[in-house]
């Protein structure tokens, strides 16, 4: 059965159509649904097999990127979201969606107050550039079986992943919750090296998952690298690191979890 | 009863951000302004909350809504132990800023809403501000200087040394009165006084036409009527200069009569070319072209110069917002933004030399770039194509060209309001913002402009506009409206006036939703508040539209009806405040009669050929701010969103080489057909010869597009003229020459003009009485197509061994060349007494042949020769590919061959196995094999057996990456 992905749209969401394209290519049916339609009861989260929080500027990033959408999630949809996650269905938050998941306390995990945040890039600037992502072994159903690196753009001003408590970072790494890290083009870890690590994230973390591994959040945009002609060096014969396999893993998991 | 106001101060945690880049940037700017003894600066955000809040409630607001406890510190003002910079230290100063009343503050609106969501309904109003803590031995004069020139803009903000009192959105004190203007009895001088006092920018003939109309009507106008006429008849709205009858005494005696530049030169070129793929030219808000079986593309480029001069962020921000609405106004979904920016030099040590009322060029640049970035990124539009040009002539009057491309299903844009349709306003509320923007942009600026026109500028709200895109594209697909237009200059008066120009309409201003009470009817009718669209909707379709609006939180307001009686009736509640015949409003403006002086041909004299070090000259050219990398700006724009950017603004092995054009494959289309966007701009040529400039910039835009793979048989052009005061005959003569050049070049290339805009009166009248006019500036934006985006070509060299050709007639000239801008007197003199490059007749045929070679897959890299000539083009190809090039030039003057500038010429790299086939496809063209790509990462150019220059690619990269402000 073809799983259906719910792509959440808040005021200011803008990469919903690319996320839809990625999931369709990966084998899912998709529906873009505005938060207000969920609130009005016109749609129900539980009717879907996969949840996507796409990129954009929900509410204009007023008061911090993803912050107000996170409040929507915690105030209006807390039960529905927790049930969705607890059922093991795959969830992905990309860029603004990642920011919302972190600020809602849904990533890296829901046990107690989190010391994780996504804050202003170390460069102080919004930056749009292509990066290389190295999938890490661990819990994440979206990434842990990926073999190849992913090359795709980042486009954000508040993507610096930090953990206020260093013990939390150790636990995150030990628990296999680091799903993706920034790397050099050859796949070697980027560490703090700018611009391979484009925002100064601690331990070059580009994406994290919850302990169960079904919720992934990441700053970069694998949904913007589905075709070889999107790569910045396709005219030089470089056609490498498509983002599609990541979405295929998520869709496969949705089929399993259903 | 006044409620308490609480103030939260939020800063970054020192352990998270050892160096705050914003503070570092401001510190550098302060030093550039001459305040050297500012040692340190820290930035904080202020949130003001009005209402009764308990301490636990305050704590919740701080932790859950207003700050990020992991990365930020926060403290309530007046609460001890806040950890915020302690005051009363010697040499520590505080400047706080807050927005003036009426300036849009979307964050403040969200605070009140989400405080309620958190269950804290005690917050009644909110405001935001900024706090700067400065260290150093600063005088009060220093602090005022920093506040006015760097930290606050008095147009939209006020400041205080210490705790500032915020202004909350509130009712303004104006009465809701309507004034009668006794125009019928005025004499000529009094008519002109009235025009000036109301900033109407109408001349005597126009004022007399207004007077005559009301004499016939047997009554005087209301202020609403007079203001409506002034806006409708403004240069900005009707382009009276481009429609004027111009007489010019020809140089050889005799006179030339031109009945409208627009008709005679631009539209006529389009009509002569009669391309079947042009769907709409000059009629709609944007030009429209056939794309594929399903979609058309729309393209519009606007300017927002004067607003950007006085409030760079807001001016550029609303410039982008405005042009997006133009595209939305032809029912198209926006798919890309473009920007071309002209600023004063960034390295000018001119803090003291700037005329009063002029912002420092560094501040103008950073504000404009931030404004473009904010709107485009938040709209989810890739900002892809553009240019930045620096010239002292733009110091007091920067230019901000904003473009937008949209995609519209074929035949889906309705254009016919029906009698009985409702007049529906969608989007933002109406405030006093942007009053008289159309007339303001039609006047020269002076030191008082910022003060007087403060209300003409505002900050945009892209999230509201994003909602409009979502609603309108859905309403279009459901066929819920009969006509649509944007609210731009002139606000509702212009939008409703245009839509009702045949049918007529009756509108009730009392229905218009306001940001705050107290607006006079003329202010409601004329307000240029952003993010509003007007639709003609059949009464039966309103509720379906309302349903869509509700999903996206877009406000819908029904303000009246399209009547069918051919008149415009506007009421404010019960009172009729405007009753004008459409025939008069839209056809009653007398045609202007203007006089032009022919542009004098630049003096061309023989000049000494200076002796220079070619390698050093090349590096200096690469570092010139007009040529050097714009990566810092480009990377701030999200040019990847929508996933269709096939050729990006930067390209090559390290993604840092220049692209000649960008290629987009729009998401939602089925095939691999692409849109190609490029620009041509060269005010240096304009200073010397406006006609030749027009030919050159049309050629440059066409050539850039063709170099990237666009089909030269399917290119359309947009013109944007930015000029000085056209009432000066010499200025008008140059404008006329440029329009002629556009016409001639368009015919030469078979590339029709489909849209355009002129911005005149780009002048600043200094307090010293001196006029600062911009150089004659013509921007040509080309929009082309490529059948399969996988045939696109980029500028970077691909592989050692590839053969490099110079194609086209390289008739290089020094006039207006960048060689003359390096600060070398002998080179400047050479540029001064040389002609600007001409347009080779061979170019159109060459481009067709080159395109055929690209389609056949024979071209691996291609780059046009533009500013800096052949040597710069070759260097850019090397640095993009991180490969070397070994070129041999034929006999000739090396300086001219290397750095002279020419039209119609490109460098092409071809795989060694393809060179015979390439030469065959280009048989009959001027094609010269110059050398080949090498793996030694060194650009070597020889002439007549002598090495002229040999530079490692690493040095080319370093020079080209010189930040603006540090180059020549």
Tab-separated table of C-alpha atoms in Angstrom, chain B residues 32 62 73 94 188 207 209 262 290 295 329 405 435 489 532 693 737 836 855 916:
chain	number	residue	atom	x	y	z
B	32	UNK	CA	34.424	54.011	8.850
B	62	UNK	CA	11.001	35.106	28.879
B	73	UNK	CA	20.530	35.621	28.218
B	94	UNK	CA	23.733	53.110	25.941
B	188	UNK	CA	-1.594	80.299	-12.174
B	207	UNK	CA	-3.289	71.857	-12.796
B	209	UNK	CA	-6.763	70.705	-16.764
B	262	UNK	CA	7.362	54.418	-25.404
B	290	UNK	CA	4.576	31.399	-23.906
B	295	UNK	CA	2.394	27.352	-18.773
B	329	UNK	CA	-1.381	40.629	-10.546
B	405	UNK	CA	9.420	35.890	-12.636
B	435	UNK	CA	1.192	58.061	1.532
B	489	UNK	CA	1.736	53.228	-6.026
B	532	UNK	CA	-2.810	44.078	-0.616
B	693	UNK	CA	25.106	52.208	-24.088
B	737	UNK	CA	19.037	58.467	-27.598
B	836	UNK	CA	32.751	53.198	-26.407
B	855	UNK	CA	22.553	22.227	-28.771
B	916	UNK	CA	36.448	20.204	-36.003
